[in-house]
Coordinates of C-alpha atoms and ligand atoms in Angstrom, one line a residue:
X96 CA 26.0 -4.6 184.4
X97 CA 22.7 -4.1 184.6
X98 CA 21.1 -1.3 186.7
X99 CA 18.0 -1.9 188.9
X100 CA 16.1 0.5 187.1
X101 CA 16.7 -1.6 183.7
X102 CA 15.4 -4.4 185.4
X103 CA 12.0 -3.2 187.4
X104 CA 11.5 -0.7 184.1
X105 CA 10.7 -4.3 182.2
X106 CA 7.2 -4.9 184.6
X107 CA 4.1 -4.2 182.7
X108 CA 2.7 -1.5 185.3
X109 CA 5.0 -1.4 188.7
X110 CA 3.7 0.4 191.8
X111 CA 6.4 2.8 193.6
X112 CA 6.7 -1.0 196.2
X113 CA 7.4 -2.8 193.3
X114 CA 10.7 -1.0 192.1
X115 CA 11.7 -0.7 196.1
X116 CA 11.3 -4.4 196.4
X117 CA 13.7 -4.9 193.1
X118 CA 15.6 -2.3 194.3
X119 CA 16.3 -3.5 197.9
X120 CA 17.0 -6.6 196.8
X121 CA 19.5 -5.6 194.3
X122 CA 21.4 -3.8 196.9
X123 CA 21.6 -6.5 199.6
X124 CA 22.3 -8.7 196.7
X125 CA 25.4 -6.4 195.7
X126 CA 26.5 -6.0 199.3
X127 CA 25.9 -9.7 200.0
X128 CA 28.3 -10.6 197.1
X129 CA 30.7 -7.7 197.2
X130 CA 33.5 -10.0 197.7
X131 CA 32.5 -12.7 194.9
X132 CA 33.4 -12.8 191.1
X133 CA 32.6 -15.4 188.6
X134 CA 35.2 -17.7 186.3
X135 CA 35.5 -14.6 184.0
X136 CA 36.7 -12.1 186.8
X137 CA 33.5 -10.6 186.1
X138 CA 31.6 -9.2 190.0
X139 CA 29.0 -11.8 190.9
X140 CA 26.6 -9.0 190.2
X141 CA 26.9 -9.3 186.2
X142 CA 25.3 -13.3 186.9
X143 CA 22.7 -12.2 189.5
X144 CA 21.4 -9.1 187.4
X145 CA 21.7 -10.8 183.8
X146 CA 19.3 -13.5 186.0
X147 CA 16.9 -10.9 187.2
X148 CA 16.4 -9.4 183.4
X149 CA 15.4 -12.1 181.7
X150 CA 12.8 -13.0 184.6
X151 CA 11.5 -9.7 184.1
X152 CA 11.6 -9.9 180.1
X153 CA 9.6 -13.0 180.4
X154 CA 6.9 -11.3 182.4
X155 CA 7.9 -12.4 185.7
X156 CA 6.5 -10.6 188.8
X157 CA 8.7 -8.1 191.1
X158 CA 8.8 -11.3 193.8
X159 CA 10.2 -13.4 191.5
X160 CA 12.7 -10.9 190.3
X161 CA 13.9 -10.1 193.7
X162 CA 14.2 -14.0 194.4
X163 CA 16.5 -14.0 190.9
X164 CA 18.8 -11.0 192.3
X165 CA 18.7 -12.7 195.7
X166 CA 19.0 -16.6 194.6
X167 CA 23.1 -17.5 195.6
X168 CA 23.1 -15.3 198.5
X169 CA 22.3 -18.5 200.9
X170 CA 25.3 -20.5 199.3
X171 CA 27.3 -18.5 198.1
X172 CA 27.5 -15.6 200.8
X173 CA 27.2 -15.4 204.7
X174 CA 24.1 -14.3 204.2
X175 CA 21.1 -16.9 206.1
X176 CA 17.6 -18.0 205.4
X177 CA 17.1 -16.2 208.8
X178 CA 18.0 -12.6 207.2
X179 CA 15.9 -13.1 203.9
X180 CA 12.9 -13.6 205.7
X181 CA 13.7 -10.4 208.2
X182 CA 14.4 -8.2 204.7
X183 CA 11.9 -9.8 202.6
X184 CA 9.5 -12.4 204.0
X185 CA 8.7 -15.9 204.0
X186 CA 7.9 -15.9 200.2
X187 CA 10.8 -15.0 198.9
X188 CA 12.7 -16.8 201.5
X189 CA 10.6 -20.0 200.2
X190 CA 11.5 -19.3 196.3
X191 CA 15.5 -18.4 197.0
X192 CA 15.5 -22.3 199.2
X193 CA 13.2 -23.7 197.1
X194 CA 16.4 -22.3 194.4
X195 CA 19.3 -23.1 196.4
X196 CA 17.9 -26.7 197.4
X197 CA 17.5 -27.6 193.2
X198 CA 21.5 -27.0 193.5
X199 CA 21.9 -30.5 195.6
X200 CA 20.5 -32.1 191.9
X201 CA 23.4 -33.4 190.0
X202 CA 23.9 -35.3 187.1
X203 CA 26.2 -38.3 187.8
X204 CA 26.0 -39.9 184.4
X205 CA 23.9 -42.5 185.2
X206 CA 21.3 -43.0 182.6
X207 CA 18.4 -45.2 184.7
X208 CA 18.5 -42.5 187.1
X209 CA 17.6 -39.4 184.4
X210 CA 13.9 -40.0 184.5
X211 CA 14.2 -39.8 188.5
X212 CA 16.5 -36.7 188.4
X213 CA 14.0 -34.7 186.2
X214 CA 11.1 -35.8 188.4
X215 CA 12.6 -34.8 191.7
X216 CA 13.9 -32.1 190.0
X217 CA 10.1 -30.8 189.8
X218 CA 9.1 -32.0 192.8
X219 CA 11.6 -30.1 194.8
X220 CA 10.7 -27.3 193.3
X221 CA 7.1 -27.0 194.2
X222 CA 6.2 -23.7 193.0
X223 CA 6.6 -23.1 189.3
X224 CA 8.6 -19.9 189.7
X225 CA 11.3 -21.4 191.5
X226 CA 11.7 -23.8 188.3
X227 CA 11.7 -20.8 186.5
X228 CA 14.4 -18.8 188.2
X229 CA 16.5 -22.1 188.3
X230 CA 15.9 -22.7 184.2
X231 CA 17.1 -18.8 183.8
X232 CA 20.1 -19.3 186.5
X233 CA 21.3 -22.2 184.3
X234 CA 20.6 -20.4 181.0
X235 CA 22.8 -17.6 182.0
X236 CA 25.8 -19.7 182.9
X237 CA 25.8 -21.9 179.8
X238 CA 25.7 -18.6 178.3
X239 CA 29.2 -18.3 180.3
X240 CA 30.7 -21.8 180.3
X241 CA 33.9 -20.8 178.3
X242 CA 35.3 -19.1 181.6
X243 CA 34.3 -22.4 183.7
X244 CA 37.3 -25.1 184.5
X245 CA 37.4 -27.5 181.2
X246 CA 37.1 -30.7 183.6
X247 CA 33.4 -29.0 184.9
X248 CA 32.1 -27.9 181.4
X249 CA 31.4 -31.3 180.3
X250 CA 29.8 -32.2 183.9
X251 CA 27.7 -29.0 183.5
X252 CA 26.6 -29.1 180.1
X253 CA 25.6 -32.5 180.3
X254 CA 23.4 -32.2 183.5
X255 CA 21.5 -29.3 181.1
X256 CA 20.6 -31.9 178.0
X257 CA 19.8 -34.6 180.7
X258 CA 17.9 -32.4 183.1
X259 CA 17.2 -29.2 182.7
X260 CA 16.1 -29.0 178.9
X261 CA 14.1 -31.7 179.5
X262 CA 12.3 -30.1 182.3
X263 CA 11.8 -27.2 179.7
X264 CA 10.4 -28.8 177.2
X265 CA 7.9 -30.4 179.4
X266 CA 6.8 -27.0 181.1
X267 CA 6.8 -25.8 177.1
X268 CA 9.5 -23.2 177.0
X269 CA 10.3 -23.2 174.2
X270 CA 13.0 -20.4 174.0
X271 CA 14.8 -21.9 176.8
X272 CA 15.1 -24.9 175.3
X273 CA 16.1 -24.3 172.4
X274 CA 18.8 -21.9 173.6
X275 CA 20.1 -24.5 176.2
X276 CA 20.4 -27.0 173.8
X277 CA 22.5 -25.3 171.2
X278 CA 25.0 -24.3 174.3
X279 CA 25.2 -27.4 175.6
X280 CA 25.3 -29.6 172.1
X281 CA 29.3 -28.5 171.6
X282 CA 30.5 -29.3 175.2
X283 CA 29.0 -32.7 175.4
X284 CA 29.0 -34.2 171.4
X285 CA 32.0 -32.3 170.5
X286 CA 32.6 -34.5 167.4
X287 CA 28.8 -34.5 166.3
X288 CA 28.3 -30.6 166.9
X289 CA 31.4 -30.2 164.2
X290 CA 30.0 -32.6 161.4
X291 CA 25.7 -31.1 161.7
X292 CA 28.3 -27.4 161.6
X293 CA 29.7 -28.8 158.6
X294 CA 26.6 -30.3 156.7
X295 CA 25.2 -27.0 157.7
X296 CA 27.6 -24.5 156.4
X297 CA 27.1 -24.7 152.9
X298 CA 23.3 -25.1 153.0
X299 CA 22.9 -21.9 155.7
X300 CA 24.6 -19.3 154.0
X301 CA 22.3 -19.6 150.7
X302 CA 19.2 -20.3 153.2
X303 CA 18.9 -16.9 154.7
X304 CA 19.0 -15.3 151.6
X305 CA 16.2 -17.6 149.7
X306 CA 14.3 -17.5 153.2
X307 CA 13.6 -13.3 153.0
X308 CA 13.1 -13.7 149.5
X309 CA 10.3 -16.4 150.2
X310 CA 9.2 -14.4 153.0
X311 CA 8.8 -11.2 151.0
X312 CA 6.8 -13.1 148.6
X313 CA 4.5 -14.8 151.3
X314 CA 3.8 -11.1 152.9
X315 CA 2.9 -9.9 149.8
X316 CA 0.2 -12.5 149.3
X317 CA -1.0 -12.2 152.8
X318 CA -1.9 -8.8 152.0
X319 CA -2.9 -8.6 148.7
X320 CA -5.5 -11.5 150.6
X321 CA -6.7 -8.6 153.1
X322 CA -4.7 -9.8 155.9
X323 CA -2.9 -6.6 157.3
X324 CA -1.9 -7.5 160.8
X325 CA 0.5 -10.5 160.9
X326 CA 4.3 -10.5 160.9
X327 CA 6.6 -13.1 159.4
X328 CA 9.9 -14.4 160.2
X329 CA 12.2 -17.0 159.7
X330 CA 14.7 -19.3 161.1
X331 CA 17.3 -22.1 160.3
X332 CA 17.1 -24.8 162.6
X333 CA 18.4 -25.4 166.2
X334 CA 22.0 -27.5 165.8
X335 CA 21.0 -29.7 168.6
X336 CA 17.8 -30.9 167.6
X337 CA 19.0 -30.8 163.3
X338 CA 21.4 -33.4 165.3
X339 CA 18.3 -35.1 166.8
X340 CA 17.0 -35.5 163.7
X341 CA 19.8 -36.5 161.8
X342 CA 20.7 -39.6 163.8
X343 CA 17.1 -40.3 162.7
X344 CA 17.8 -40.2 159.2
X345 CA 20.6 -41.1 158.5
X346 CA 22.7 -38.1 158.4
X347 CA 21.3 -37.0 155.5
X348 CA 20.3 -33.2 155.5
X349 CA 18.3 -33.4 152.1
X350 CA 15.8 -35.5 153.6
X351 CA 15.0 -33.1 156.9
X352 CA 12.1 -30.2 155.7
X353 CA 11.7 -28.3 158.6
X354 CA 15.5 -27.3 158.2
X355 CA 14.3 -23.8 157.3
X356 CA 11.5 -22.5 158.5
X357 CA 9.0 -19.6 158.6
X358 CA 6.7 -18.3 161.0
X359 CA 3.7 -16.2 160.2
X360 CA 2.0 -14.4 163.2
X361 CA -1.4 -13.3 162.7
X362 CA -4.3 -12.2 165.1
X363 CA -6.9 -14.7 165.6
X364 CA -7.2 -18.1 165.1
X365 CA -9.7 -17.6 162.4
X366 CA -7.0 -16.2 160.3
X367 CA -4.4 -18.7 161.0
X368 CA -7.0 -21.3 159.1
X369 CA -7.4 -18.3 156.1
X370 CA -3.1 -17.8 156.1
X371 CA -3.1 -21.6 155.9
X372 CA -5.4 -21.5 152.4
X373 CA -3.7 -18.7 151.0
X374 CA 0.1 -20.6 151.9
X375 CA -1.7 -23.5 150.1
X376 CA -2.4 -21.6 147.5
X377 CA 0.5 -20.2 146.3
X378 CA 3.0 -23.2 147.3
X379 CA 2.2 -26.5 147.2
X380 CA 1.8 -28.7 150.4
X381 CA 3.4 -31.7 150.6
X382 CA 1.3 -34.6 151.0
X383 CA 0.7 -36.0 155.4
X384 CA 3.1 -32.6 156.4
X385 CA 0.0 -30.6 157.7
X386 CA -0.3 -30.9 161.1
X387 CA -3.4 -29.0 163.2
X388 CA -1.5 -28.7 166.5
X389 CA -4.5 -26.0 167.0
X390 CA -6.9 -28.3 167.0
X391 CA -5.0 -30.8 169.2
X392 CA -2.4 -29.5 170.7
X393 CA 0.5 -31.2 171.6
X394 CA 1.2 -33.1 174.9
X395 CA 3.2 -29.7 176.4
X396 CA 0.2 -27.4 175.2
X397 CA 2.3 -26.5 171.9
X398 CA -0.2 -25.2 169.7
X399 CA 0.4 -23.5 166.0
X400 CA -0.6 -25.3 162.4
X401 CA 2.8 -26.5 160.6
X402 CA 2.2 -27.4 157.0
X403 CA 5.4 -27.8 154.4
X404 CA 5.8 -26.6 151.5
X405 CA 7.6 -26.8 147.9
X406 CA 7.9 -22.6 147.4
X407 CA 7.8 -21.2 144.0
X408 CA 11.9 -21.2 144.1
X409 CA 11.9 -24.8 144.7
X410 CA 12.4 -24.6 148.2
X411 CA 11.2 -27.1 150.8
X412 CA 10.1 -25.2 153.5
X413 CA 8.0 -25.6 156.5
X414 CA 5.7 -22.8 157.8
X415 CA 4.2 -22.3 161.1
X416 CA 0.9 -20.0 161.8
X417 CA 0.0 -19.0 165.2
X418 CA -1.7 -16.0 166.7
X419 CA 0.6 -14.0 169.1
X420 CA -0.8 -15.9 172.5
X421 CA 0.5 -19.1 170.8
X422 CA 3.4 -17.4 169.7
X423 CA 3.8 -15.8 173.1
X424 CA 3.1 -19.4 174.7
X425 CA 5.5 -21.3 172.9
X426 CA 8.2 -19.7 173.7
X427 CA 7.5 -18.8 177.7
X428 CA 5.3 -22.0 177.9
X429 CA 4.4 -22.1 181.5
X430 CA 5.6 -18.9 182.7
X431 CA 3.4 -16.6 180.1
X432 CA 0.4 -18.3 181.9
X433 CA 1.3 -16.5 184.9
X434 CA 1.8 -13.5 182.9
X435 CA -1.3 -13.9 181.0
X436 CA -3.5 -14.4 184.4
X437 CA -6.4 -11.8 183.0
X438 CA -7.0 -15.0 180.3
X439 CA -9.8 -17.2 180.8
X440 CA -8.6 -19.8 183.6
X441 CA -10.7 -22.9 184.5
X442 CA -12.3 -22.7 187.4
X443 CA -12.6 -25.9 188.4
X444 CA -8.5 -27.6 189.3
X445 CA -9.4 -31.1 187.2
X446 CA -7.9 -34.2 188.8
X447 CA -5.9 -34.4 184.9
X448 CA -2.5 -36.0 185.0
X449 CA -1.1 -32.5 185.4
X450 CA -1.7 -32.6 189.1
X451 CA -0.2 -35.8 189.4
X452 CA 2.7 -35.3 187.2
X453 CA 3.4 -31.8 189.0
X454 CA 1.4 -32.2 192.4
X455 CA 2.2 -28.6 193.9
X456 CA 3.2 -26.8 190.6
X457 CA -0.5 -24.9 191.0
X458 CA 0.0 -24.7 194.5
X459 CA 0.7 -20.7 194.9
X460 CA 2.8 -19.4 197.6
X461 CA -0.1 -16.6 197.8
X462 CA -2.4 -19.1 199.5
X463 CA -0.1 -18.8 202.7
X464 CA -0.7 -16.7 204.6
X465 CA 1.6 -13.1 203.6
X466 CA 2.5 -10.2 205.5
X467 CA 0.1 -7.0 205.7
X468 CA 2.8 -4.6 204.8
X469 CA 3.3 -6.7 201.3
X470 CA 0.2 -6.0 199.6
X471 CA 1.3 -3.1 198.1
X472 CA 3.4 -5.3 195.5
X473 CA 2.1 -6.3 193.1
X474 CA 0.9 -10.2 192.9
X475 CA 3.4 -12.7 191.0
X476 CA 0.8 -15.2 190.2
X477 CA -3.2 -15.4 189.8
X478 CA -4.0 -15.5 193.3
X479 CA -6.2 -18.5 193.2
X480 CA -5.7 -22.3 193.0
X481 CA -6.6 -22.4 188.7
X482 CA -5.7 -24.5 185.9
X483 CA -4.9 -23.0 182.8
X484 CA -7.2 -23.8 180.0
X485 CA -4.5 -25.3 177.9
X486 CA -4.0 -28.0 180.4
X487 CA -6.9 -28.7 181.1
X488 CA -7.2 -29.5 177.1
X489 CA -4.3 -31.6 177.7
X490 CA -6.5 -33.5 180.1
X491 CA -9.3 -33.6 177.8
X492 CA -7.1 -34.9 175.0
X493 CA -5.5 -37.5 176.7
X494 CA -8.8 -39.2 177.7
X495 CA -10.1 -38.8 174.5
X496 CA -7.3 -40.8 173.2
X497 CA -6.5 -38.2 170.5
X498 CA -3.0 -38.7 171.0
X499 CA 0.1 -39.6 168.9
X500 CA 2.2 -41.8 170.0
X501 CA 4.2 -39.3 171.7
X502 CA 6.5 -41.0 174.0
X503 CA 5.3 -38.2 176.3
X504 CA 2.2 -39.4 176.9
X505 CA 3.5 -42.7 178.3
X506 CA 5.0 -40.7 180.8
X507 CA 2.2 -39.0 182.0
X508 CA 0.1 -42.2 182.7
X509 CA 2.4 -43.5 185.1
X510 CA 1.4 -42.4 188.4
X511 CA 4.2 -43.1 189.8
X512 CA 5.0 -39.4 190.9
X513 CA 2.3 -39.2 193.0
X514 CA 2.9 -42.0 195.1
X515 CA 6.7 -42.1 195.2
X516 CA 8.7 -39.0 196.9
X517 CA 12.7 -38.6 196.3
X518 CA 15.4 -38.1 199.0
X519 CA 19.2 -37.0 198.8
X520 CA 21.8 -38.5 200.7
X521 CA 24.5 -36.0 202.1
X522 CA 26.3 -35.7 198.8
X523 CA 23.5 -35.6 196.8
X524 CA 22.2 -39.0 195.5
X525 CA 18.7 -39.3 194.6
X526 CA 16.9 -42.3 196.5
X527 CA 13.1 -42.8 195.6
X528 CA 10.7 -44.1 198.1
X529 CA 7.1 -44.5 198.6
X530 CA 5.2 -42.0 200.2
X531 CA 5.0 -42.4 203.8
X532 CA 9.0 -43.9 203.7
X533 CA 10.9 -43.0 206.7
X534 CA 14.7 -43.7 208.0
X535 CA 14.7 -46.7 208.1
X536 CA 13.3 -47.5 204.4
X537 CA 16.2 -45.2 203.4
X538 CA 18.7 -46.9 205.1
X539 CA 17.6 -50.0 203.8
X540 CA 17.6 -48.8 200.0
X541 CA 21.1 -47.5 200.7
X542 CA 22.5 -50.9 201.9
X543 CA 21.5 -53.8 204.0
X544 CA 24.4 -53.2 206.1
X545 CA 24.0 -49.8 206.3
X546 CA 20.3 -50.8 207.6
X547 CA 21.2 -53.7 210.4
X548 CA 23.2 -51.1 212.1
X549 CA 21.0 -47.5 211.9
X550 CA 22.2 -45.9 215.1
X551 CA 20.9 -42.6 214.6
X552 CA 19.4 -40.2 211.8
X553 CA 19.9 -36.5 210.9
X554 CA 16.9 -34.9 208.4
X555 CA 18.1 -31.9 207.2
X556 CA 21.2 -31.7 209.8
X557 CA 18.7 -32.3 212.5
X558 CA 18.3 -35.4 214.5
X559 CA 15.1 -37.4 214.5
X560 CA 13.5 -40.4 215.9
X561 CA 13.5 -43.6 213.3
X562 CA 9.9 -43.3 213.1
X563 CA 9.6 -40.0 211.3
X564 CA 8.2 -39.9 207.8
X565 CA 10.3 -38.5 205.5
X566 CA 9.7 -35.6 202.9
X567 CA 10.2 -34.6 199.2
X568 CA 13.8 -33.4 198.9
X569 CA 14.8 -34.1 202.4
X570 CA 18.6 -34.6 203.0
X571 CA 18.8 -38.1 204.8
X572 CA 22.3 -39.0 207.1
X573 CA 22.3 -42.5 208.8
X574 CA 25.2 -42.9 211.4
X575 CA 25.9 -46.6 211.6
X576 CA 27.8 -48.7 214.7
X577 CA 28.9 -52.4 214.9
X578 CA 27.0 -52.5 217.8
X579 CA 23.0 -51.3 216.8
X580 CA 20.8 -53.6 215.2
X581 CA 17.3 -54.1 214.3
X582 CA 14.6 -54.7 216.5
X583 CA 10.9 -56.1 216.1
X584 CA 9.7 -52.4 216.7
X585 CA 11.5 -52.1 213.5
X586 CA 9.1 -54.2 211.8
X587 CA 5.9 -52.0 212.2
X588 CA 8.0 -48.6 211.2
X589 CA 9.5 -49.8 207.9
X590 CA 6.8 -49.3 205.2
X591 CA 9.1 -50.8 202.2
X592 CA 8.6 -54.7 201.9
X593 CA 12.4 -54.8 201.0
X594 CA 13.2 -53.0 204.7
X595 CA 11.0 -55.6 206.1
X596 CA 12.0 -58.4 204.4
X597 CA 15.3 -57.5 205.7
X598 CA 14.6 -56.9 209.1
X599 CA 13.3 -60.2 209.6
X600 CA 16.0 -62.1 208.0
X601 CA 18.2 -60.4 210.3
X602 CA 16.2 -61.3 213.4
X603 CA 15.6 -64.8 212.6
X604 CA 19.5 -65.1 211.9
X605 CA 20.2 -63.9 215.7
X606 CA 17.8 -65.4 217.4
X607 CA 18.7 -68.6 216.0
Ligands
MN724 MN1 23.2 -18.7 190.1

């Protein structure tokens, strides 16, 4: 198990508050779960400190660590909201709820409601670093799922391909993704994992072998060319999305050239255009395969040149250039722009689809107001409301129509998020309403005959009057008797013309 000094020794520069603050949390974390061991008889601790390294390898901030160590104590132990905020204030109260609520998101296999999911999904989470610590939570037990129950793996694995890689990609985590897919991809398509492992196998085990001899070959070039501070690598591709690609093609592996692949890191983007004529150079291109994601990046902020190539040995192969911020950025996507807050921000938070498609994603928890006593640690987040450049280019790039036909773009239009919000009933379904919805909307949506006979409400386990508006991610309970039914007063609360329409079918009916 990891030690807390293995864990706050991963921040860039900590202050003497910051390695108390991981430290006290990783106690009352270890005290809170003393009694608690996961499906592999491991102590809880091993999940709850694997979850608090990688936040801190990624860059995350000493808040955002302590929320990781701290993030099942609300479920899981006896441990209330009430004592989080007496040990460690509202803000990390906010991010371990903001956590524990994104637990109430299930998958139920129902594929119109996917979209909805992964939208509610980010709007419950309204802080970025709560999506964050929920992607790593879920990373860490795929990384697990042989000790789960067999009858839960499939559940589990499935709600990460429909939800929670999707929600990666889109926030450009690359890393995550890519590790949450291969987990996943043998659990769910347990038939279709086997055959890609088998059209695979033979290719793979020569691959590594021609790829370091190519890349050998390619760093010597690069140097003989003057350019001395790059590094190369290489890598075979991701099972999951070689799947992905050969359902597109007909399952035949021959025809897929980004199979293998080979990334050259250099220092500015200057260079990557002077690595890309010297690649050319030596191998020859194929013809349409270079693509300038520097120039436009893509939809996620994605940015690197790709270009294939026939190498000297024959080999199809496609190369990537990037400079290490890229590099950095593709793999952390939105968290290494909190990380990297010294970079040029915009000033100026555009009205680009970003804020609509993730309305309080720059909304930092900074901005409320914080206890004296915590200004010692050091600040998770760039303490202002900014918009990092690369989505502002987004913006600029969708309203300049320079993009693809990317399915994702579609998606962005729509706005739809802004104007919607989602609700759970008790056991967790998702019901979307429009902003400004209240009870009896919900009701309605639920069932008609759950709506002619509302005799009470309970929003979040509290009661309220029929009237109240209803939030993003509230938990919504209607108690029902024979006896209530709708009244005109109804008329002017429901804000749904389906409630309405309703309501005055009823009342006609029984006054007749
Ligand atoms: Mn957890």
């Amino acid at each position: 198990m990891k030690t807390a000094k293995e864990i706050y020794s991963q921040l860039a520069s900590p202050t003497e508050a910051d390695r108390e603050l991981v430290v006290k949390a990783y106690n009352f974390a270890t005290k809170a779960h003393s009694e608690h061991t996961r499906y592999s008889g491991e102590p809880y601790m091993e999940h709850l400190t694997s979850v608090a390294l990688d936040l801190a390898k990624m860059g995350m901030g000493p808040r955002t660590i302590a929320a990781g160590l701290l993030h099942d104590t609300i479920e899981d132990t006896p441990v209330t909201a009430e004592d989080i905020k007496n040990e460690f204030g509202d803000e990390i109260l906010f991010l371990v709820e903001g956590v524990t609520k994104l637990s109430s998101v299930r998958y139920y296999g129902s594929d119109r409601h996917n979209e909805s999911l992964r939208k509610l999904f980010v709007a419950t989470s309204q802080d970025i670093r709560v999506l964050i610590i929920k992607l790593t939570d879920r990373l860490h037990n795929m990384q697990t799922l042989d000790h789960v129950p067999a009858e839960k793996q499939k559940r589990i694995a499935t709600e990460t391909l429909e939800i929670y890689v999707p929600v990666a990609y889109r926030l450009g985590m690359g890393r995550i993704r890519k590790e949450l897919e291969d987990l996943a991809f043998p659990y769910v398509y347990p038939k279709e994992y086997k055959r890609v492992c088998d059209l695979l196998e033979a290719k793979a085990k020569k691959a590594n072998i021609l790829l370091e001899k190519e890349r050998k070959y390619l760093q010597k070039k690069l140097v003989d060319s003057k350019l001395t501070n790059f590094n190369t690598a290489y890598r075979v591709k991701g099972l999951y999305s070689l799947y992905q690609k050969l359902k597109r093609r007909d399952w035949d592996i021959d025809n897929i050239y980004d199979l293998m692949a080979m990334r050259v890191v250099v220092s500015s983007v200057e260079e990557c255009y002077r690595a890309l004529g010297i690649i050319h150079d030596i191998w020859r291109p194929l013809p349409r395969r270079v693509k300038d994601y520097i120039a436009f990046p893509k939809p996620n902020g994605y940015k690197s040149i790709h270009t294939t190539v026939t190498t000297t040995h024959g080999n199809i192969l496609e190369i990537q250039i990037r400079t290490e911020q890229m590099h950095h950025e593709a793999e952390y996507g939105v968290a290494s722009h909190i990380i990297y807050k010294q970079q040029s921000l915009d000033e100026e938070p555009s009205s680009s689809w970003f804020n609509r498609l993730l309305p309080n994603l720059f909304r930092p928890f900074a901005k409320r107001s914080s206890g004296s006593e915590d200004l010692k640690v050091t600040k998770d987040i760039p303490p202002s409301e900014k918009i990092p450049r690369w989505i502002r280019q987004i913006g600029e790039m969708y309203t300049t129509e320079h993009s693809t036909g990317d399915e994702f773009i579609s998606d962005m239009q729509e706005d739809f998020f802004a104007n919607r919000i989602f609700v759970f009933t008790p056991i967790g379904d998702v019901v979307d309403l429009p902003l400004g919805a209240t009870p009896i909307d919900f009701a309605y949506a639920i069932h008609s005959e759950v709506g002619d006979h509302i005799a009470g409400v309970k929003v979040n386990k509290k009661l309220v009057q029929l009237d109240t508006t209803l939030q993003n991610g509230d938990i919504v309970e209607i108690d029902t008797k024979k006896t209530a039914k709708p009244t005109h007063k109804w008329l002017d609360i429901a804000k749904t013309s389906v409630a309405r329409r309703k309501i005055k079918s009823y009342l006609n009916t029984s006054t007749k």
